[in-house]
Amino acid sequence: MTSTNDIRRSFLDYFASNGHAEIASAPLVPFSDPTLMFVNAGMVPFKNAFTGLETPPAPRATSSQKCVRAGGKHNDLDNVGYTARHHTFFEMLGNFSFGDYFKEQAIHHAWTLLTKEWGLNPARLTVTVYHTDDEAFDLWKKLTGFADEKIIRIPTKDNFWAMGSDGPCGPCSEIFYDHGDHIWGGPPGSPEEEGDRFVEIWNLVFMQYEQAADEIVADLPKPSIDTGMGIERIAAVMQGVHDNYDTDTFKALIGASVSLTGVKAEGDQRASHRVIADHLRSTSFLLADGVLPSNEGRGYVLRRIMRRAMRHAHLLGASEPLMHRLVPALVTEMGQAYPELVRGQALIQEVLEREEAQFRRTLDKGLKLLDEATGDMGEGGTLPGETAFKLYDTYGFPYDLTEDALRSRGIGVDKDGFDAAMAQQKAAARAAWKGSGEAASEEIWFDIAEREGSTEFTGYTSTTGEAAVVAIVKDGVEVQSAGEGDAVVILTNQTPFYGESGGQTGDAGRIWTPEGLEFTVTTTNKPLGRLHAHVGTVAKGSVKVGDAVHLVIDADRRDRIRANHSATHLVHAALRNRLGGHVTQKGSLVADDRFRFDFSHPKPLTEEDIAAVEAEVNAEIRANEAVGTRLMTPDDAVAAGALALFGEKYGDEVRVLSMGRKGGEGRCYSVELCGGTHVRATGDIGLFKIVSESAVSSGVRRIEALTGEGARQWLVARDEAVRAIANALKTSPDEAPARVASLVEERKRLEKELADAKRALALGGGAGDAGPADEDIGGVAFSGQVIEGLDPKELRPLLDDAKKRMGSGVAAVCAVNDGKGAFAVAVTDDLTGRFSAVDFVRLGVEALGGKGGGGRPDMAQGGGPDGSKAADAIAAVREALAKVSA
Ligand code: SER
C-alpha cells in the first residue's frame, strides 16, 4: 500500500523534477487575504502572484497546502463524520505555473503522474472540460485517446473555477476516478452524477481572467495554471478504498481513539470516531498556526470544532478529556511533513485539555437540558430557538453542536428563534451600557461592533496584514469614504495594530492600497475593548468602506513597546522579591520611549533597593529565556500562580505570560495575566535602567524606567556628563567623585573662614559708614553699624560680641544683602529695665520699609525690603535712644 506520506512526497518530487520549486505550506490563517477566514485552497497563498501584484516565488511551483473549510462560505462542519469525503481539514496537492506553461503541459503532467508514475488504470479515469474549451478537449483527446464520451463538456460553474467573487479565475478541467459499479452513481453531467461512484480527484484550473463582484473584469497578465488534488481522495484511490476515512492516516487516528476509549469504530459510534479524527486534525493544525479558542471570529470557529469533537468523545463514554491524548498519534502520522505540529505539540495538548476540561463542567448539564426539552419529541420535531440559545449562552454549546446532537434523532433547531434570542441579548447589553452613563457619542462604537463584530487582532504574530475596511468615522459620525487631508478613524475586520489597553500605548503605522491610498495612523484606540480604531489622516488618495487595504505597523516602535511592556513584568517580580508580597501593580504606562510602573509600597525605595531591582531584572534579561504565552480561565491562571490585577475585569479566557528563568516548583520568574504584546525572549529587552522613583499618592510609588536603546542613550548621556565634570576638574571620571567631595569640603571651610573674617572686620570697627563706634547718647553707650554683605545669621553673634565689649550700652547692626536690610538691636542686661531691644528694632524695620520685628528686651531682630535706608534705621534707634535717655 502506498501511504499518504509517500503520495505527498511522490507528488512533490514529480513536479520538483519537472522544474517546479517546492514551496512549504502557508499557515492556515491567510494574513494576506482579508476576505477569507482560513486558507481553503492550494492557490490562496499565490493569489497576488497570479494577478501580478506580487512577484511569484518561481515561474513554476508545487506545494502541499493545509486547508480548513469550516465557518464562512465553505462550511463543511455539518456533514463531517457522516459522509465519506467531508472534512474540516484537508491537504491540497498542487502545481502552479505563473505565466510559464499553460494548458498543454498542465494536462500532460497530470496524465503522466496519474497513469505513468502512479500507474492508475486509464480506463478508470474520466475527464471534464468547460463546454466552450475546445482546446482542452483536443489536448485530452490527443493525449489519452479517450472516446468522446469520456471527455465530458460541462456548461456550468462546476467547470469554471473562481477563488471567490473577486480574484483570479478561469475554465477548468476535472479528473474523475471510477470506484466501480458496486457503488451507485454516474459520470459527471449524467443524471446519476450525485452518486458516489465517480469521485473528482484533481482539478486543473486554466487561470486566465480576473473577477470583481462575479464579473470578469480583466485578463490576467499571463495565462497561468493552478491545480488542486485533495490528498485524502487520491490516497483512498491508491489504497484501494472508497471512503477517505478508511485511508491509512484516518485509520491510525481512529485506531488511537478506539484504543483510548475502548469503543469499537462500528455501528452507532462510527460517526463519533470519524468526527474526532477529523476535528483532531483541524484543531491541532489551527492551534499550531496560532489560532486560539475564543468567542469571536476564527477563535470561535476553532472552539465550535473542538466542542463538537468533545461532545462526541463524551458520547463514546470517555470519562477523562480525550482529544489531547490523541495528539501524539497525529504527530506520528503528520509531524514529519508538517514540523509545526511537532513544535506546537505541547501547546496543542495543553489547550485541548484545558478546553475539554472546561467544557465538561457544563456539558452534562447542557445535555440534560437538551434531553428535557426534546424528551417527548419524535422525528421531525424542532427544538425551540430559545432553548438552543440558552444552551449556547449558559452551557457553551455552539449552535451547530446542538444541531449535531439532535441529528441522529431527526430533530431540527429553530434557527430564527435562536437568532432572535441572540438579538435580544445584544439589545439588553446596549441598554445596560447606556444606563452606565457612557458618553452618548460613544454609541457609534456600539453600532459598529454590533454590525461588524469585534476586530480580530492579528498583531501577536504579525506586524503587517491585509484587511477589509468595515467603517470610517469622521467627527463622531460614520461616513462611507474619506479623501486627502481628512482626519478620520478607520475600522477593519482584522488588524495587526494593537489598540491602546492595559497600559500599553496603541500602535502607529500606515494603511495603504495599490490604488494610491496613504493613511498615516498616529495611534490606535480600543473602543468598547473590542474594536481597534485606527486614528489618523489621509495623506494621499482616498478610502471607502469595503476597500481591501494593506496595514503596516511601525515595527521598530512596536519592538520598543514590547521591550518596555515585558520589562514591566520583570520589574513587578523583582520589586516583590525585594520589597515583599504586599507589592502589587497599581497602574502602568507602556510607551515606546519609556515606561512607568506604579505599585503599592509605603515608603520611598532606597538606593540599594533600586540597585538590587535593576540588577535582578538585568540578570533575567541576560538569561534570555523564551517568553511563554498560554490561554487559561482566570481561575486556573491564578491557581497557576499568575499575578492578576485585583478588581480588573477579565473575560472567560485570559492570556498568561510566563517570563524569565524557572524557579521553585518549575514556575517562571514572572507569571502574569496580560493581553499586551511582548518580546519573544527576555534578551530582546536588551538593558533595563530605572531613571526615577517618586510618590504618586500615599502608599503608592512610581518607577520610571527605560529599556534597550533608550536605556543605552540615557547611560551615554550620563557618561558624557561625568566626563564634562571630570574635564572641568582636570581629572579623570574615576577620580571625579573624590575631587568633587574634596572641593565641597574645601568650599565649606572657605565659607566659614570668610564669615569669620567678615565678623572680625566688623568688630574691628572699620566697617565703612557705620559711624563712630560707641557714641555716648545721653550717658548711654551706643554702637551703630551698617555692614554690606553680612550674612544675617551673623547678626546675633556680632551683637553678642558687641555687648561683651561694651559692658553696658545699646548696639544696632543692619546687614544689607541683595538690596534688603536685616536689622538687629541688642541692649545689655543692666539697661533692659529702661529700654527694650524690641522697640528699637521696630523703628529700624519701619525705616527699612518693613513692618514688625521681634525678640526679647535684650535682643531683637527684623528686616525690611529697602536696604538703602540702612543708615536711617541706625539713626532711628539713635534718635529714640536720645529721646528716652534725655
Ligand atoms: N483552486 C482549485 C481548487 O481549489 C484548484 O487548485 O479546486
Short mmCIF file of C-alpha atoms in Angstrom, two decimals, residues 417-720:
data_model
loop_
_atom_site.label_atom_id
_atom_site.label_comp_id
_atom_site.label_asym_id
_atom_site.label_seq_id
_atom_site.Cartn_x
_atom_site.Cartn_y
_atom_site.Cartn_z
CA GLY A 417 -35.73 31.71 17.21
CA PHE A 418 -32.07 31.29 18.11
CA ASP A 419 -31.13 34.42 16.15
CA ALA A 420 -33.95 36.38 17.76
CA ALA A 421 -32.83 35.40 21.25
CA MET A 422 -29.29 36.42 20.36
CA ALA A 423 -30.51 39.80 19.05
CA GLN A 424 -32.49 40.32 22.24
CA GLN A 425 -29.42 39.70 24.36
CA LYS A 426 -27.46 42.24 22.34
CA ALA A 427 -30.21 44.82 22.76
CA ALA A 428 -30.17 44.22 26.51
CA ALA A 429 -26.39 44.70 26.57
CA ARG A 430 -26.78 48.00 24.77
CA ALA A 431 -29.46 49.17 27.18
CA ALA A 432 -27.28 48.25 30.15
CA TRP A 433 -24.36 50.08 28.61
CA LYS A 434 -26.46 53.21 28.00
CA GLY A 435 -27.57 53.06 31.60
CA SER A 436 -23.94 53.07 32.69
CA GLY A 437 -23.74 56.74 31.67
CA GLU A 438 -21.06 56.46 28.99
CA ALA A 439 -20.96 59.40 26.59
CA ALA A 440 -23.76 59.16 24.06
CA SER A 441 -21.31 59.94 21.26
CA GLU A 442 -19.66 56.62 22.00
CA GLU A 443 -22.80 54.81 20.89
CA ILE A 444 -21.38 54.84 17.40
CA TRP A 445 -18.92 52.16 18.52
CA PHE A 446 -21.75 50.04 19.76
CA ASP A 447 -23.46 50.28 16.38
CA ILE A 448 -20.30 49.28 14.58
CA ALA A 449 -19.45 46.44 16.97
CA GLU A 450 -22.91 45.00 16.73
CA ARG A 451 -22.94 45.17 12.97
CA GLU A 452 -19.38 44.05 12.27
CA GLY A 453 -18.38 42.07 15.36
CA SER A 454 -15.10 42.56 17.17
CA THR A 455 -11.95 43.44 15.29
CA GLU A 456 -9.73 40.39 15.02
CA PHE A 457 -6.26 41.21 16.32
CA THR A 458 -3.53 39.53 14.29
CA GLY A 459 -0.69 41.51 15.82
CA TYR A 460 0.60 38.98 18.33
CA THR A 461 2.34 37.19 15.49
CA SER A 462 2.41 39.68 12.66
CA THR A 463 3.29 43.32 12.02
CA THR A 464 1.61 43.57 8.62
CA GLY A 465 -1.60 42.28 7.09
CA GLU A 466 -4.45 42.90 4.75
CA ALA A 467 -7.98 43.71 5.79
CA ALA A 468 -11.32 44.95 4.59
CA VAL A 469 -12.47 48.42 5.72
CA VAL A 470 -15.72 47.95 7.65
CA ALA A 471 -16.32 51.50 8.87
CA ILE A 472 -14.94 55.03 8.64
CA VAL A 473 -15.73 57.57 11.35
CA LYS A 474 -15.29 61.29 10.86
CA ASP A 475 -16.05 63.83 13.58
CA GLY A 476 -18.00 61.21 15.51
CA VAL A 477 -20.24 60.05 12.65
CA GLU A 478 -19.94 57.18 10.20
CA VAL A 479 -19.07 58.13 6.64
CA GLN A 480 -18.70 55.98 3.54
CA SER A 481 -15.40 57.41 2.32
CA ALA A 482 -12.61 59.81 3.13
CA GLY A 483 -10.27 61.84 0.95
CA GLU A 484 -6.94 63.60 1.11
CA GLY A 485 -6.45 65.65 4.26
CA ASP A 486 -9.34 64.07 6.16
CA ALA A 487 -8.72 63.21 9.81
CA VAL A 488 -10.71 60.02 10.31
CA VAL A 489 -10.84 56.75 12.20
CA ILE A 490 -10.67 53.59 10.08
CA LEU A 491 -12.00 50.25 11.30
CA THR A 492 -11.18 46.98 9.60
CA ASN A 493 -12.27 43.38 10.07
CA GLN A 494 -8.80 42.38 11.26
CA THR A 495 -5.63 44.26 12.11
CA PRO A 496 -2.10 43.85 13.39
CA PHE A 497 -2.42 47.28 15.14
CA TYR A 498 -2.61 46.98 18.93
CA GLY A 499 -5.36 49.18 20.37
CA GLU A 500 -4.38 51.09 23.48
CA SER A 501 -5.30 49.00 26.51
CA GLY A 502 -3.84 47.54 29.66
CA GLY A 503 -1.43 50.47 29.92
CA GLN A 504 0.13 49.70 26.54
CA THR A 505 0.05 52.54 24.06
CA GLY A 506 -1.64 51.96 20.67
CA ASP A 507 0.35 51.17 17.54
CA ALA A 508 1.23 53.72 14.88
CA GLY A 509 1.95 52.97 11.23
CA ARG A 510 0.32 53.19 7.83
CA ILE A 511 -2.63 51.86 5.87
CA TRP A 512 -2.28 51.86 2.08
CA THR A 513 -3.72 50.48 -1.11
CA PRO A 514 -2.15 49.84 -4.51
CA GLU A 515 -4.79 52.31 -5.78
CA GLY A 516 -2.97 55.16 -4.06
CA LEU A 517 -4.30 55.43 -0.50
CA GLU A 518 -1.72 56.52 2.05
CA PHE A 519 -3.21 56.79 5.54
CA THR A 520 -0.98 57.72 8.44
CA VAL A 521 -2.04 56.01 11.65
CA THR A 522 -0.93 58.13 14.58
CA THR A 523 -2.39 55.86 17.21
CA THR A 524 -4.85 53.05 17.67
CA ASN A 525 -7.61 53.06 20.28
CA LYS A 526 -9.78 50.25 21.51
CA PRO A 527 -13.36 51.44 21.98
CA LEU A 528 -15.57 49.02 23.94
CA GLY A 529 -12.48 46.95 24.47
CA ARG A 530 -13.10 45.07 21.23
CA LEU A 531 -12.81 47.40 18.26
CA HIS A 532 -9.43 48.50 17.03
CA ALA A 533 -9.84 52.08 15.82
CA HIS A 534 -7.01 53.39 13.63
CA VAL A 535 -6.79 57.13 14.21
CA GLY A 536 -5.01 59.25 11.61
CA THR A 537 -5.09 61.31 8.47
CA VAL A 538 -5.43 60.52 4.78
CA ALA A 539 -2.10 61.79 3.46
CA LYS A 540 -2.83 60.77 -0.13
CA GLY A 541 -5.58 59.20 -2.21
CA SER A 542 -8.89 58.08 -0.76
CA VAL A 543 -10.52 55.20 1.07
CA LYS A 544 -14.03 53.85 1.21
CA VAL A 545 -15.92 51.23 3.16
CA GLY A 546 -15.35 47.81 1.60
CA ASP A 547 -11.85 48.56 0.31
CA ALA A 548 -9.20 45.90 0.77
CA VAL A 549 -6.27 47.65 2.42
CA HIS A 550 -2.74 46.80 3.50
CA LEU A 551 -1.81 47.50 7.09
CA VAL A 552 1.75 48.02 8.27
CA ILE A 553 2.61 48.89 11.83
CA ASP A 554 5.72 50.85 12.75
CA ALA A 555 7.59 47.71 13.73
CA ASP A 556 10.59 49.42 15.33
CA ARG A 557 8.29 51.41 17.56
CA ARG A 558 6.36 48.28 18.42
CA ASP A 559 9.60 46.47 19.28
CA ARG A 560 10.44 49.21 21.75
CA ILE A 561 6.93 49.00 23.21
CA ARG A 562 7.26 45.22 23.52
CA ALA A 563 10.55 45.53 25.36
CA ASN A 564 9.08 48.09 27.74
CA HIS A 565 5.99 46.01 28.36
CA SER A 566 7.93 42.85 29.12
CA ALA A 567 10.20 44.86 31.42
CA THR A 568 7.18 45.93 33.50
CA HIS A 569 6.52 42.25 34.21
CA LEU A 570 10.10 41.63 35.25
CA VAL A 571 10.24 44.75 37.42
CA HIS A 572 6.99 43.73 39.10
CA ALA A 573 8.51 40.37 40.05
CA ALA A 574 11.79 41.97 41.15
CA LEU A 575 10.00 44.51 43.36
CA ARG A 576 8.03 41.74 45.04
CA ASN A 577 11.18 39.74 45.61
CA ARG A 578 12.99 42.72 47.07
CA LEU A 579 10.24 44.52 49.00
CA GLY A 580 7.70 41.78 49.72
CA GLY A 581 4.41 40.31 48.59
CA HIS A 582 2.48 43.46 49.50
CA VAL A 583 3.79 44.99 46.28
CA THR A 584 1.06 44.94 43.65
CA GLN A 585 0.69 46.81 40.42
CA LYS A 586 -1.39 49.95 40.68
CA GLY A 587 -1.10 51.10 37.10
CA SER A 588 1.33 51.39 34.28
CA LEU A 589 2.02 53.28 31.11
CA VAL A 590 3.95 51.49 28.40
CA ALA A 591 5.06 53.83 25.64
CA ASP A 592 7.76 53.35 23.05
CA ASP A 593 10.29 55.68 24.67
CA ARG A 594 9.79 54.84 28.36
CA PHE A 595 7.53 53.15 30.81
CA ARG A 596 6.26 53.80 34.24
CA PHE A 597 5.09 51.34 36.79
CA ASP A 598 3.02 52.26 39.86
CA PHE A 599 2.89 49.91 42.80
CA SER A 600 1.82 49.75 46.40
CA HIS A 601 4.60 50.35 48.91
CA PRO A 602 4.55 52.62 51.93
CA LYS A 603 7.91 54.37 51.62
CA PRO A 604 10.48 55.55 49.11
CA LEU A 605 12.85 52.96 47.69
CA THR A 606 16.40 53.25 48.94
CA GLU A 607 19.32 53.48 46.57
CA GLU A 608 20.11 49.88 47.49
CA ASP A 609 16.56 48.76 46.64
CA ILE A 610 16.78 50.41 43.24
CA ALA A 611 20.20 48.92 42.54
CA ALA A 612 19.02 45.45 43.58
CA VAL A 613 15.89 45.61 41.42
CA GLU A 614 17.90 46.80 38.44
CA ALA A 615 20.46 44.04 38.89
CA GLU A 616 17.81 41.33 39.19
CA VAL A 617 15.85 42.46 36.15
CA ASN A 618 19.01 42.71 34.06
CA ALA A 619 20.06 39.22 35.13
CA GLU A 620 16.73 37.86 33.84
CA ILE A 621 17.20 39.78 30.61
CA ARG A 622 20.65 38.24 30.10
CA ALA A 623 19.29 34.75 30.81
CA ASN A 624 17.37 35.25 27.57
CA GLU A 625 14.68 32.67 28.26
CA ALA A 626 11.85 32.39 25.74
CA VAL A 627 8.63 34.11 26.78
CA GLY A 628 5.67 31.72 27.02
CA THR A 629 2.03 32.55 26.27
CA ARG A 630 -0.90 30.38 27.24
CA LEU A 631 -4.65 30.82 27.39
CA MET A 632 -6.46 29.82 30.55
CA THR A 633 -9.55 30.57 32.54
CA PRO A 634 -8.86 33.36 35.03
CA ASP A 635 -9.24 30.93 37.94
CA ASP A 636 -6.82 28.40 36.51
CA ALA A 637 -4.36 31.17 35.78
CA VAL A 638 -4.41 32.46 39.32
CA ALA A 639 -4.11 28.90 40.62
CA ALA A 640 -1.02 28.54 38.43
CA GLY A 641 0.49 31.50 40.24
CA ALA A 642 -0.29 34.27 37.77
CA LEU A 643 -0.34 37.78 39.18
CA ALA A 644 -3.74 39.23 38.38
CA LEU A 645 -4.84 42.79 38.84
CA PHE A 646 -7.36 42.69 41.61
CA GLY A 647 -10.62 44.34 40.65
CA GLU A 648 -9.80 44.14 36.95
CA LYS A 649 -12.48 42.54 34.78
CA TYR A 650 -11.28 39.51 32.86
CA GLY A 651 -13.21 37.56 30.23
CA ASP A 652 -13.74 33.77 30.11
CA GLU A 653 -10.22 33.45 28.94
CA VAL A 654 -7.01 35.17 29.76
CA ARG A 655 -3.56 35.17 28.27
CA VAL A 656 -0.93 34.13 30.70
CA LEU A 657 2.57 35.41 30.12
CA SER A 658 5.46 33.48 31.65
CA MET A 659 8.82 35.13 31.63
CA GLY A 660 12.31 34.52 32.89
CA ARG A 661 14.08 31.56 34.43
CA LYS A 662 12.28 28.73 36.16
CA GLY A 663 12.49 28.73 39.93
CA GLY A 664 10.94 26.57 42.62
CA GLU A 665 8.09 24.27 41.50
CA GLY A 666 9.11 24.93 37.92
CA ARG A 667 7.38 28.30 37.96
CA CYS A 668 8.84 31.06 35.83
CA TYR A 669 10.34 34.18 37.34
CA SER A 670 7.25 36.16 36.32
CA VAL A 671 3.76 34.82 35.57
CA GLU A 672 1.10 37.41 34.79
CA LEU A 673 -2.22 37.81 33.08
CA CYS A 674 -1.75 40.15 30.17
CA GLY A 675 -3.25 40.95 26.78
CA GLY A 676 -0.29 43.06 25.66
CA THR A 677 2.44 42.37 23.16
CA HIS A 678 5.73 41.03 24.42
CA VAL A 679 9.26 40.15 23.42
CA ARG A 680 9.99 36.63 22.17
CA ALA A 681 12.78 36.16 24.69
CA THR A 682 13.83 38.35 27.59
CA GLY A 683 17.16 39.11 25.89
CA ASP A 684 15.22 41.26 23.40
CA ILE A 685 14.75 43.81 26.20
CA GLY A 686 18.49 44.44 25.98
CA LEU A 687 19.02 46.60 29.03
CA PHE A 688 16.95 47.98 31.88
CA LYS A 689 17.51 51.21 33.80
CA ILE A 690 15.37 52.94 36.42
CA VAL A 691 15.58 56.71 35.93
CA SER A 692 13.28 57.94 38.64
CA GLU A 693 11.40 56.85 41.73
CA SER A 694 8.71 59.03 43.25
CA ALA A 695 5.42 59.10 45.14
CA VAL A 696 2.08 59.06 43.31
CA SER A 697 -0.15 59.16 46.36
CA SER A 698 0.00 57.87 49.88
CA GLY A 699 1.20 54.28 49.77
CA VAL A 700 1.75 54.24 46.00
CA ARG A 701 5.20 54.65 44.44
CA ARG A 702 6.13 55.16 40.82
CA ILE A 703 9.15 53.92 38.94
CA GLU A 704 10.05 55.37 35.56
CA ALA A 705 12.43 53.31 33.52
CA LEU A 706 13.99 52.78 30.13
CA THR A 707 14.99 49.70 28.16
CA GLY A 708 17.16 48.80 25.20
CA GLU A 709 18.49 51.64 23.10
CA GLY A 710 16.68 54.24 25.21
CA ALA A 711 18.44 52.98 28.32
CA ARG A 712 21.77 52.91 26.49
CA GLN A 713 21.38 56.50 25.31
CA TRP A 714 20.45 57.59 28.80
CA LEU A 715 23.60 55.98 30.17
CA VAL A 716 25.67 57.55 27.42
CA ALA A 717 24.34 60.98 28.35
CA ARG A 718 25.22 60.28 31.99
CA ASP A 719 28.67 59.23 30.94
CA GLU A 720 29.12 62.43 28.95
#
